[in-house]
CSV table of C-alpha atoms and ligand atoms in Angstrom, one decimal:
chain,number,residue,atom,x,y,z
A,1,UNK,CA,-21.1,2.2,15.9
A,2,UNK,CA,-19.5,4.2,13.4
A,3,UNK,CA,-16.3,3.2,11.4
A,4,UNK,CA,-14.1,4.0,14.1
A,5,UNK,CA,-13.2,6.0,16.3
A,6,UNK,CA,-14.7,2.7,18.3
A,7,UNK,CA,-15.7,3.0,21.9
A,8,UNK,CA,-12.6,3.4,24.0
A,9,UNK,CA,-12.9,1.6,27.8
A,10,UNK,CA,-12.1,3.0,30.7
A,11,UNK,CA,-9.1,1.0,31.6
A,12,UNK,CA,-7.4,2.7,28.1
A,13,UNK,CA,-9.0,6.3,29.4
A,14,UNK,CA,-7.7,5.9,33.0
A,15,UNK,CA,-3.8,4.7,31.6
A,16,UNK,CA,-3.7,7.7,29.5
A,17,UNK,CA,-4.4,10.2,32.4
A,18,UNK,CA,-1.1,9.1,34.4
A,19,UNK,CA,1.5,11.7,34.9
A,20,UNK,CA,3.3,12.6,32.0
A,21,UNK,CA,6.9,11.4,32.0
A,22,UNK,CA,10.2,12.0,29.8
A,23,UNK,CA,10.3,9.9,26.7
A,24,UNK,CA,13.6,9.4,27.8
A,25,UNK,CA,13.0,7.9,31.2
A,26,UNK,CA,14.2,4.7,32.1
A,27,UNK,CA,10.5,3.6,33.2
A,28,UNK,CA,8.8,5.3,29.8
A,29,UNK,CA,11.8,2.9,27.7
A,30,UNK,CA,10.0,0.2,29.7
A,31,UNK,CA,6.7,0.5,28.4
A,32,UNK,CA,8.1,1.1,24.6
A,33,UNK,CA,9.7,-2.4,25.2
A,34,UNK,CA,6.0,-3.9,26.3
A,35,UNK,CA,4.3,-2.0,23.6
A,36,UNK,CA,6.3,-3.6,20.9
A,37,UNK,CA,6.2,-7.1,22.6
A,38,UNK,CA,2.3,-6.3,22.4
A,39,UNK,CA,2.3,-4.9,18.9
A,40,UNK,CA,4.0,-8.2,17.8
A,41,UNK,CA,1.6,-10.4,19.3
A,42,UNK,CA,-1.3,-8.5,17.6
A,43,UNK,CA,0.6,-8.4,14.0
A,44,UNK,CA,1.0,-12.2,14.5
A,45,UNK,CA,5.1,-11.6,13.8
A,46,UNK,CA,8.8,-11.5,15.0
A,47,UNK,CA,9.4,-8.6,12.9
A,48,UNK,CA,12.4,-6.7,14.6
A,49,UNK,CA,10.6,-3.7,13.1
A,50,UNK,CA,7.5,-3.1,14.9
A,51,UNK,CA,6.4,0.1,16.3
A,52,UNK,CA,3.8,2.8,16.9
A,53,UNK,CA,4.1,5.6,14.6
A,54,UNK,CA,3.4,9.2,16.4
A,55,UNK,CA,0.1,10.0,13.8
A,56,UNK,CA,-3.2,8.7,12.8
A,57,UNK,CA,-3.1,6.0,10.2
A,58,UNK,CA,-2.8,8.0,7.5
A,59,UNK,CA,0.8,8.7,9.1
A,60,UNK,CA,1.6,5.0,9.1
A,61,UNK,CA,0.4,4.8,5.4
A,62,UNK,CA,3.1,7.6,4.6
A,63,UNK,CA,5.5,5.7,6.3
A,64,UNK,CA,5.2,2.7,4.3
A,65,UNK,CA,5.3,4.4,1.1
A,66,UNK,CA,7.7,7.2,1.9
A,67,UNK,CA,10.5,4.6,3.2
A,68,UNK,CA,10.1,1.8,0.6
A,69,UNK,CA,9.2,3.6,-2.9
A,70,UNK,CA,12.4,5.3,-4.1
A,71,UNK,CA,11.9,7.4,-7.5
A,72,UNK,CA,11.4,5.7,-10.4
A,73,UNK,CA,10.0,2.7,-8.7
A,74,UNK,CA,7.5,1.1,-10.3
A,75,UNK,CA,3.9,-0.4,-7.8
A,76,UNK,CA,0.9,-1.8,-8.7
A,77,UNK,CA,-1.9,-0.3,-6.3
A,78,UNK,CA,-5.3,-2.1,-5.8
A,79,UNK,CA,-8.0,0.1,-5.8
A,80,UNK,CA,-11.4,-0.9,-4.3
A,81,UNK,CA,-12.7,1.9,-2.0
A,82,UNK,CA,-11.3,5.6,-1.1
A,83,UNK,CA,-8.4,4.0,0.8
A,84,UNK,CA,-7.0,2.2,-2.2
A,85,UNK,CA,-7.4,5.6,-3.7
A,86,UNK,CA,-5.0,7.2,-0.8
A,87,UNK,CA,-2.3,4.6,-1.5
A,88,UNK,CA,-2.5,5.9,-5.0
A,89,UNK,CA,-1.5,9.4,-3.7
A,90,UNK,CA,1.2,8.1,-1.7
A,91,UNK,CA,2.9,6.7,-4.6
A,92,UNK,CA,2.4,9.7,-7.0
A,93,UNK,CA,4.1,11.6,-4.1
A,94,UNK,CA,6.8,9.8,-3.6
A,95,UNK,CA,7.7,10.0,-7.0
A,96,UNK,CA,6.7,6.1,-7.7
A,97,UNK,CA,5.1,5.2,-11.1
A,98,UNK,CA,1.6,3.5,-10.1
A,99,UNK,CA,0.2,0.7,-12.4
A,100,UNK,CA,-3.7,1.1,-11.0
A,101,UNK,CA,-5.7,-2.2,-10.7
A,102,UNK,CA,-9.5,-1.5,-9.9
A,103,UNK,CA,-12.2,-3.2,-8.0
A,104,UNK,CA,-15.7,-2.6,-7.8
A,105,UNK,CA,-16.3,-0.6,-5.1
A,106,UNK,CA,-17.9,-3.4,-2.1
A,107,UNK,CA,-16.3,-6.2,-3.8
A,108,UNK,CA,-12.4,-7.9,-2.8
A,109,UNK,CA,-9.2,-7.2,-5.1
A,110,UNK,CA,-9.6,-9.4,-7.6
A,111,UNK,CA,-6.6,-11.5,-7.1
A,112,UNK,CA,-6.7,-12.4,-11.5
A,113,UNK,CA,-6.4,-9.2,-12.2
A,114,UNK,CA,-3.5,-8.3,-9.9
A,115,UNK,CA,-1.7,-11.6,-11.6
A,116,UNK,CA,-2.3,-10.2,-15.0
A,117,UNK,CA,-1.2,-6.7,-13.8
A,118,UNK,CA,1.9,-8.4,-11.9
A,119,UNK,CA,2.5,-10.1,-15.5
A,120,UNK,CA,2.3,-6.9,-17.8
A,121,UNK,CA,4.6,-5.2,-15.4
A,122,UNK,CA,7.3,-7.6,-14.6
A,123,UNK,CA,9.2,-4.9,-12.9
A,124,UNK,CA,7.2,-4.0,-10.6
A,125,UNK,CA,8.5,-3.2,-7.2
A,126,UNK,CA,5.8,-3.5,-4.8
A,127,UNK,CA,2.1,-4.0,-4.9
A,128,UNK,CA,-0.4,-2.3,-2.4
A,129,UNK,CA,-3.7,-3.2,-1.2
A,130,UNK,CA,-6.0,-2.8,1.7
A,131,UNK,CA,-7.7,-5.8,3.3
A,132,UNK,CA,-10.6,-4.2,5.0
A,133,UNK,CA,-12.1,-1.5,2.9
A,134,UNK,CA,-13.6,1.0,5.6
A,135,UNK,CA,-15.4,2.8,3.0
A,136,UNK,CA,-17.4,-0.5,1.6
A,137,UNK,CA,-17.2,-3.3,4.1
A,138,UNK,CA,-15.0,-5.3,2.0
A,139,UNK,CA,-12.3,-8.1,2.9
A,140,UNK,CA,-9.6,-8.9,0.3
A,141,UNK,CA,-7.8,-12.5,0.5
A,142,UNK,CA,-4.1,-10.9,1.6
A,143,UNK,CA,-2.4,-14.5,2.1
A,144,UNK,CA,-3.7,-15.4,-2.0
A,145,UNK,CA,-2.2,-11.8,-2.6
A,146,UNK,CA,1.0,-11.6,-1.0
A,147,UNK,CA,1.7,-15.0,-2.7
A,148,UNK,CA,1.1,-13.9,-5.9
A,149,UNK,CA,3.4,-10.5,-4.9
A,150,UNK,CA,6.0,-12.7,-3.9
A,151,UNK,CA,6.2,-14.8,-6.6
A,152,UNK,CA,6.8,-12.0,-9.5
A,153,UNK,CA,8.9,-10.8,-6.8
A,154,UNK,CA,7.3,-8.4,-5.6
A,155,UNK,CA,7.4,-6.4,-2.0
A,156,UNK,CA,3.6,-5.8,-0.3
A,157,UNK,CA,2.4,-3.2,1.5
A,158,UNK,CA,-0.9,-4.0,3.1
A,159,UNK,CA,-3.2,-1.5,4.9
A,160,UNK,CA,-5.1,-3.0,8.1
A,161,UNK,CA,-6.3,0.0,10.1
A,162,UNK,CA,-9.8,-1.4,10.0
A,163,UNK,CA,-8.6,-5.8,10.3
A,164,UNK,CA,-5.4,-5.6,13.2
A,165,UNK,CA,-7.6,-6.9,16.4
A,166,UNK,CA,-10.6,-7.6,14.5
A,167,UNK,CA,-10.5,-10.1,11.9
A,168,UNK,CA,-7.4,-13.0,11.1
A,169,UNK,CA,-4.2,-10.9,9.9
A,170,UNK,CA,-1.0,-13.4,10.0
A,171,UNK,CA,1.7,-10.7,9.3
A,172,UNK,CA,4.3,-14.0,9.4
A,173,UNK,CA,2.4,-16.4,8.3
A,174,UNK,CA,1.0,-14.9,5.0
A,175,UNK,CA,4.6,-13.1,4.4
A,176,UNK,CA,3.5,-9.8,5.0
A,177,UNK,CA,6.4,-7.3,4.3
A,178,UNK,CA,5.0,-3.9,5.1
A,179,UNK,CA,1.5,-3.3,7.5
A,180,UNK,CA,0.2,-0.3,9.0
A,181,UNK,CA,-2.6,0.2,11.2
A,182,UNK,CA,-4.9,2.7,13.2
A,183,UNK,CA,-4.9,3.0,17.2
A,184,UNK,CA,-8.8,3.6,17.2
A,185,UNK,CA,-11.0,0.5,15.1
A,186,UNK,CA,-10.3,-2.6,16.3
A,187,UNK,CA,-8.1,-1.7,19.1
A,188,UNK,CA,-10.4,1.1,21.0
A,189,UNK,CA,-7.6,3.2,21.8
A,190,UNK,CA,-7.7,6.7,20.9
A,191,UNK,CA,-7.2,8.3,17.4
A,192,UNK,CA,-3.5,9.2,16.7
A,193,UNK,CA,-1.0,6.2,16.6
A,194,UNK,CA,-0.3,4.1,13.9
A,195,UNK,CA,1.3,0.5,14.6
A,196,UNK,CA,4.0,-0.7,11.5
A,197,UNK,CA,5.4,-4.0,10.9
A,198,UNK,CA,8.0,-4.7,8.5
A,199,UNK,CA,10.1,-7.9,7.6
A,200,UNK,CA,13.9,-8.1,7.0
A,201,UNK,CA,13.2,-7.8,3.2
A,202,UNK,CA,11.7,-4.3,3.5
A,203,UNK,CA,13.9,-3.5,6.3
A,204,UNK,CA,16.5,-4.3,3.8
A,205,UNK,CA,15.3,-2.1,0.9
A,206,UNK,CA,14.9,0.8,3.6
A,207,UNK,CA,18.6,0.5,4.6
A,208,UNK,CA,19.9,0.1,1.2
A,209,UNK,CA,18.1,3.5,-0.2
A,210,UNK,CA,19.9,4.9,-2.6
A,211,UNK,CA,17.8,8.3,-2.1
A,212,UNK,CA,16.8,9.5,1.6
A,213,UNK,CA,13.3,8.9,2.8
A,214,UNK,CA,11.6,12.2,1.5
A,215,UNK,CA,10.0,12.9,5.1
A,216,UNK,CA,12.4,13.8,7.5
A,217,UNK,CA,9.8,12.9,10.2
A,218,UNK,CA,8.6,9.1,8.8
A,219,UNK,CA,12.3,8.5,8.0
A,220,UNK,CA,12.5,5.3,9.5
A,221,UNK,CA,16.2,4.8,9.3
A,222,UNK,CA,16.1,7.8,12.2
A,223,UNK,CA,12.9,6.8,14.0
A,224,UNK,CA,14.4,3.6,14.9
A,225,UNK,CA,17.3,5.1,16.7
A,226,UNK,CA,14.4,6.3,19.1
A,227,UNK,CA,12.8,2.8,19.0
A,228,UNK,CA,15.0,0.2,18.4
A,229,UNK,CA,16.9,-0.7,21.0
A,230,UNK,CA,16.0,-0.6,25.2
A,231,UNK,CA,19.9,0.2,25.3
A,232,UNK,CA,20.6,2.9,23.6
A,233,UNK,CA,18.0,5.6,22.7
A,234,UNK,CA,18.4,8.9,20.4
A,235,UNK,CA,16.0,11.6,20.7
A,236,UNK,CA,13.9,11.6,17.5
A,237,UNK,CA,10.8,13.4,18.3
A,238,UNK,CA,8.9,14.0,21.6
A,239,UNK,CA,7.0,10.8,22.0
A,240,UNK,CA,3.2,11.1,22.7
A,241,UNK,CA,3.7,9.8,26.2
A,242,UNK,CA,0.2,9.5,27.2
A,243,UNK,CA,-1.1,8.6,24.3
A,244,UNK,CA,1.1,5.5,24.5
A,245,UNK,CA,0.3,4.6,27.8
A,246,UNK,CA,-3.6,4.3,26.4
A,247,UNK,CA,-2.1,1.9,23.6
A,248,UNK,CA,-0.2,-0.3,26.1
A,249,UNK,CA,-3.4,-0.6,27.9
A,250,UNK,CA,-5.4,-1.4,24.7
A,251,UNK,CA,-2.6,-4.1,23.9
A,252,UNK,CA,-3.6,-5.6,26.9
A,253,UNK,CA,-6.8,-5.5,27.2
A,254,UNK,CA,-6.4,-7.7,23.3
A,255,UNK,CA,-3.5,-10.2,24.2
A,256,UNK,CA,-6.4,-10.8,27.9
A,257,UNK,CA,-9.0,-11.8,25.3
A,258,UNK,CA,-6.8,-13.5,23.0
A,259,UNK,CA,-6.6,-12.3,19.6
A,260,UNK,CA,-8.9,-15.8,18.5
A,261,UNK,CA,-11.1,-14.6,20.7
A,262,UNK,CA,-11.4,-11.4,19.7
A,263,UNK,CA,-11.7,-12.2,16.1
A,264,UNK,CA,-14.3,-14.8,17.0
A,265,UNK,CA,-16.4,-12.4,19.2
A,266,UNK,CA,-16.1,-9.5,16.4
A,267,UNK,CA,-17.1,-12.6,13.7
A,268,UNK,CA,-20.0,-14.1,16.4
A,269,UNK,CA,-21.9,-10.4,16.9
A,270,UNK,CA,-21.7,-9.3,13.3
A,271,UNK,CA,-23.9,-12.8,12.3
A,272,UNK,CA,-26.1,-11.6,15.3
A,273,UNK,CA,-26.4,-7.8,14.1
A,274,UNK,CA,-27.2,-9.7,10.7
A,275,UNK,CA,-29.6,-11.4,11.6
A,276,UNK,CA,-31.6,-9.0,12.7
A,277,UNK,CA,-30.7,-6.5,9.8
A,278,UNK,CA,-31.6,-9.1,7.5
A,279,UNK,CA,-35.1,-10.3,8.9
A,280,UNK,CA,-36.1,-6.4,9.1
A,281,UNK,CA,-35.4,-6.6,5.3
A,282,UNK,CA,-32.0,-4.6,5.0
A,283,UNK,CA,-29.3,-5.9,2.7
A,284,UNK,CA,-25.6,-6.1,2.5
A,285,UNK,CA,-24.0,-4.2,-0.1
A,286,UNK,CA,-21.5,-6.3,-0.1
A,287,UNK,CA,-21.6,-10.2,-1.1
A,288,UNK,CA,-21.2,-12.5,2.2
A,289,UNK,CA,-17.8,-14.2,1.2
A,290,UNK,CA,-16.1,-10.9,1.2
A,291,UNK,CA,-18.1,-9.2,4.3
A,292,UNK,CA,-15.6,-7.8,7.1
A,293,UNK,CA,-17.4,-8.3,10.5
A,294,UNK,CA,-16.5,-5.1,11.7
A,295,UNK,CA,-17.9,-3.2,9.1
A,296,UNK,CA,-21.4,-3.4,8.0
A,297,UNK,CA,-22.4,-1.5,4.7
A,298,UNK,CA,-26.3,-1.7,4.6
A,299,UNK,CA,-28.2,-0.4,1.3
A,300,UNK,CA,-30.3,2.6,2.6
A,301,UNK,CA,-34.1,1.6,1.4
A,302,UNK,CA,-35.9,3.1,-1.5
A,303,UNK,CA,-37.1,6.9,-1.0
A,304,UNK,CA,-35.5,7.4,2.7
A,305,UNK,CA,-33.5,10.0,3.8
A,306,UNK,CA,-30.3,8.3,4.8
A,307,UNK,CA,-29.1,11.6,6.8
A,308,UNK,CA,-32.1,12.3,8.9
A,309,UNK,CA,-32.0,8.8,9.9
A,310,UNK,CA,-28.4,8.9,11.2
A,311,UNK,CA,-29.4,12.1,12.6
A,312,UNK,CA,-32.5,10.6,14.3
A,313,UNK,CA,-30.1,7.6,15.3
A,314,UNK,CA,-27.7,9.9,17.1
A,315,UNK,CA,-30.3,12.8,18.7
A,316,UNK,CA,-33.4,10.5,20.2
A,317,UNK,CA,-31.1,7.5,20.7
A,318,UNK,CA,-27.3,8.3,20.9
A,319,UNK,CA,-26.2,6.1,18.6
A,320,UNK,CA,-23.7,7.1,15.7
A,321,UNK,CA,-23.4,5.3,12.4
A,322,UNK,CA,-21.5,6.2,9.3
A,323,UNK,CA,-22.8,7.2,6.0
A,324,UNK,CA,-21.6,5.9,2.7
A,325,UNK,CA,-18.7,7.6,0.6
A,326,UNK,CA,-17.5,8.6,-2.3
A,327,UNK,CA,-19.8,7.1,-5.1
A,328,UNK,CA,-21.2,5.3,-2.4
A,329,UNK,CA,-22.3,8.7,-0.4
A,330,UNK,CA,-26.1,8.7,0.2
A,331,UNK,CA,-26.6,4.9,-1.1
A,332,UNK,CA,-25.3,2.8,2.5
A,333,UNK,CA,-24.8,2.8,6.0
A,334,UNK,CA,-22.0,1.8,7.4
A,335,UNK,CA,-22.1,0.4,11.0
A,336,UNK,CA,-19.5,0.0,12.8
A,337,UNK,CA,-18.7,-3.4,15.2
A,338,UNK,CA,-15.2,-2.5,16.5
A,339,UNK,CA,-13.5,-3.2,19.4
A,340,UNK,CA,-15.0,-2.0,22.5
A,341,UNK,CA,-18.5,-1.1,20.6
A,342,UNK,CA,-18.6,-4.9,19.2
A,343,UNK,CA,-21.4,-5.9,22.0
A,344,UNK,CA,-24.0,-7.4,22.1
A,345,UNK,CA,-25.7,-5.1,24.0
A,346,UNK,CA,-24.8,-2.2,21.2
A,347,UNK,CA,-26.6,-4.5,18.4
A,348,UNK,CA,-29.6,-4.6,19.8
A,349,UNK,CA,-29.4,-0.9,20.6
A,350,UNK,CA,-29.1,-0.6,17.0
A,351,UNK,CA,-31.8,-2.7,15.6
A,352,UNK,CA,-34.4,-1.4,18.2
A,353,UNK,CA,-33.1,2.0,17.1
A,354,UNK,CA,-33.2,1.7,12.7
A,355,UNK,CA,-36.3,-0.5,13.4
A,356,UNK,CA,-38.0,2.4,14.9
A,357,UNK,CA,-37.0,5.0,13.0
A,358,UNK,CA,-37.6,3.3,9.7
A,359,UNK,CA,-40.9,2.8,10.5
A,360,UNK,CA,-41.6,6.0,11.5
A,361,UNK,CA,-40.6,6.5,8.1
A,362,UNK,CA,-42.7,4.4,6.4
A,363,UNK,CA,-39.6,2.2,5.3
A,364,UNK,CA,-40.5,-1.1,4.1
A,365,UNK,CA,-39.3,-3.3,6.5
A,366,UNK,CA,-40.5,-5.9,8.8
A,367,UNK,CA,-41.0,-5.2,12.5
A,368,UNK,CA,-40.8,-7.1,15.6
A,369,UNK,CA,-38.9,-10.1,14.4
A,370,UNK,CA,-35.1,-8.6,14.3
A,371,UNK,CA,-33.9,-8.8,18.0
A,372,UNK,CA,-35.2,-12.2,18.4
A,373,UNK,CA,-33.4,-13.4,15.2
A,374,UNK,CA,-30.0,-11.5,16.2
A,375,UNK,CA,-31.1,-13.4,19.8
A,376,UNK,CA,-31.6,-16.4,17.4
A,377,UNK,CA,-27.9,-16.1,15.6
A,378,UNK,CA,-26.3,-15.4,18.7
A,379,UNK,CA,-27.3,-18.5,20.4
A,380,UNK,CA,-26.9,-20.6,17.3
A,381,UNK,CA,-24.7,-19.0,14.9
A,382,UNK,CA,-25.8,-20.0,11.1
A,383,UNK,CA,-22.8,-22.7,9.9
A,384,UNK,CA,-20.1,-21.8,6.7
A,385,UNK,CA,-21.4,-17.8,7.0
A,386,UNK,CA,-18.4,-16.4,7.5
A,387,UNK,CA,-15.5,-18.6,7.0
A,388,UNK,CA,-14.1,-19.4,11.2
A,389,UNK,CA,-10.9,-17.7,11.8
A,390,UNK,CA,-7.9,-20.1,11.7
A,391,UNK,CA,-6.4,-20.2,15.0
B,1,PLP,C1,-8.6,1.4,5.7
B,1,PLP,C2,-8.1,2.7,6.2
B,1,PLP,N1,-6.9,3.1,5.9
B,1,PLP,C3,-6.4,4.3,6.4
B,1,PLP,C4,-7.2,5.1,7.2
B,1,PLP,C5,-6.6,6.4,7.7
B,1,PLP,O1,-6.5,6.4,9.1
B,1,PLP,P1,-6.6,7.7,10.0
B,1,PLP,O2,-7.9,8.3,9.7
B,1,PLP,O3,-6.4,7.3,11.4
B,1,PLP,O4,-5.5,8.6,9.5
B,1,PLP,C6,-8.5,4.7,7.6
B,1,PLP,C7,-9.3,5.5,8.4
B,1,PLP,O5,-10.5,5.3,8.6
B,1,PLP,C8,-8.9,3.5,7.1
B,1,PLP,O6,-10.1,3.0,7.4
């Protein structure tokens, strides 16, 4: 219950221990035909573009800013938590000029501020944001965004490793022109692929480069002869067979749910785990408008040691959570409800677990009452806490 890798299930484990194939064969071109059929279903798009990049979702990010900044080009990059701060990187190394717009760290973009930055830098190319902040637990509005992008024309590029599978992302819908994402949160498959989406406008400024893509590797213009077409493929890189096979399965496993139901089952057990945080006496660092279901910062309490806790969690009770980081290092938990770990069975394991341990610790914090108030939420969820997820 850490932010990600999530639990992975068995069906994913058991797909990925299949024989080896060529990324060539006929059957393998198959599968990469399924797996973007899949991916598009989870992105909520058409998009033409849509594939799993070989790399973690740090090698997605790359690929978003490495094919669509040219020098010179001027973004405006959201900053609200260290992943923010990575997209900041990106741009400096791809020879972009950033125009930074910062957030308090477990608060949303502030979309205001992004209008006044879009209006002091009318040529902007592209603005950048995350929509769930992993380090803070924080959901920014990406439809109100992407609007306001689109209308000082502006491209986006919109990091969702922690929100594809989890929580409402409507790559068509909201106009979405760039998205990358992470194999392990939501989607409980392995570490190490990286789904991308992008629409014809950023195909567009990809193929109409007037500099090559600095990454040979990312290069999309030569990736997609690997990808885009069952009919004719061109050997780019060796494929990570097996670890493709594990995302088909994990693309399945979602579109069997239902991506509604998903969301609604990741939305239904985080009120349930709040519950019982919340009648223990533990807080949300972030406010509840902006609160991503799938990741729940918690203000560690007054005088505890937040490490030997997680380290108590983990030895006497095999239980993982994250700590805080950055400025945020020492001050929060962050627990994770992703995926495969979002059961219910998994929250009470975790409020049984903190309850115990914090009182051990003389924490101030009520006892007894939590599972039956997570029991409570579950069975009657509290109305208008988290907005329902428009199916
Ligand atoms: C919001 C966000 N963006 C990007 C990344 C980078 O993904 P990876 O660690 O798979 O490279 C993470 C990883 O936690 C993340 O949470």
């Amino acid at each position: 219950m850490g932010p990600g890798p999530a639990d992975v299930h068995l069906r994913v484990l058991a797909a990925m221990a299949r024989p080896t194939i060529g990324h060539l064969d006929p059957a393998f071109i198959g599968l990469m035909e399924e797996i973007k059929a899949l991916l598009k279903y989870a992105f909520q798009t058409e998009n033409r573009l849509t594939t799993p990049v070989s790399g973690p979702g740090s090698a997605g990010m790359e690929t978003c800013f490495a094919n669509l900044i040219e020098p010179g080009d001027e973004v405006i990059v959201c900053i609200n938590g260290v992943f923010g701060g990575r997209m900041l990187e990106n741009v400096e190394r791809c020879g972009g000029v950033p125009q930074v717009v910062k957030d308090d760290w477990g608060g949303a973009v502030d979309p205001a501020k992004v209008e006044d930055a879009l209006v002091t830098h009318p040529g902007a190319a592209i603005l950048a944001f995350v929509q769930a902040e992993t380090s803070t637990g924080a959901e920014s509005d990406v439809a109100t965004l992407v609007e306001l992008a689109h209308r000082h024309g502006c491209l986006t590029i919109v990091d969702a490793v922690t929100s594809l599978g989890g929580t409402p992302l409507k790559v068509d819908d909201w106009g979405i022109d760039a998205v990358y994402a992470g194999s392990q949160k939501c989607l409980s498959c392995t570490p190490g692929l990286s789904p991308v989406s992008f629409n014809e406008r950023a195909s567009a400024k990809i193929s109409n480069r007037k500099t090559k893509v600095r990454s040979w590797f990312l290069d999309l213009n030569l990736v997609m002869g690997y990808w885009a077409t069952a009919q004719k493929r061109t050997y780019h890189h060796t494929a990570p067979i097996n670890a493709l096979y594990g995302l088909h399965e994990a693309l399945l496993m979602l579109r069997e749910e239902g991506l509604e139901a998903a969301w609604a089952r990741h939305r239904r057990l985080h009120l349930a785990l709040r519950a019982g945080l919340e009648a223990m006496g533990l807080t949300y660092l972030v406010k509840e408008a902006e609160r991503l279901p799938q990741l729940n910062a918690i203000l560690v309490p007054e005088g505890i040691d937040e490490a030997l806790v997680r380290s108590r969690l983990l030895n006497e009770f095999n239980l993982e959570i994250g700590a805080g980081i950055g400025p945020l290092a020492g001050k929060i938990w962050r627990i994770g409800l992703m995926g495969q770990s979002c059961r219910m069975e998994n929250v009470r394991l975790c409020l049984r677990a903190l309850e115990q341990v914090l009182a051990d610790l003389a924490a101030p914090i009520r006892t007894g009452v939590a599972l039956e108030a997570a029991q409570a939420a579950l069975r009657d969820p509290p109305t208008g806490a988290l907005p329902e997820p428009a199916c």
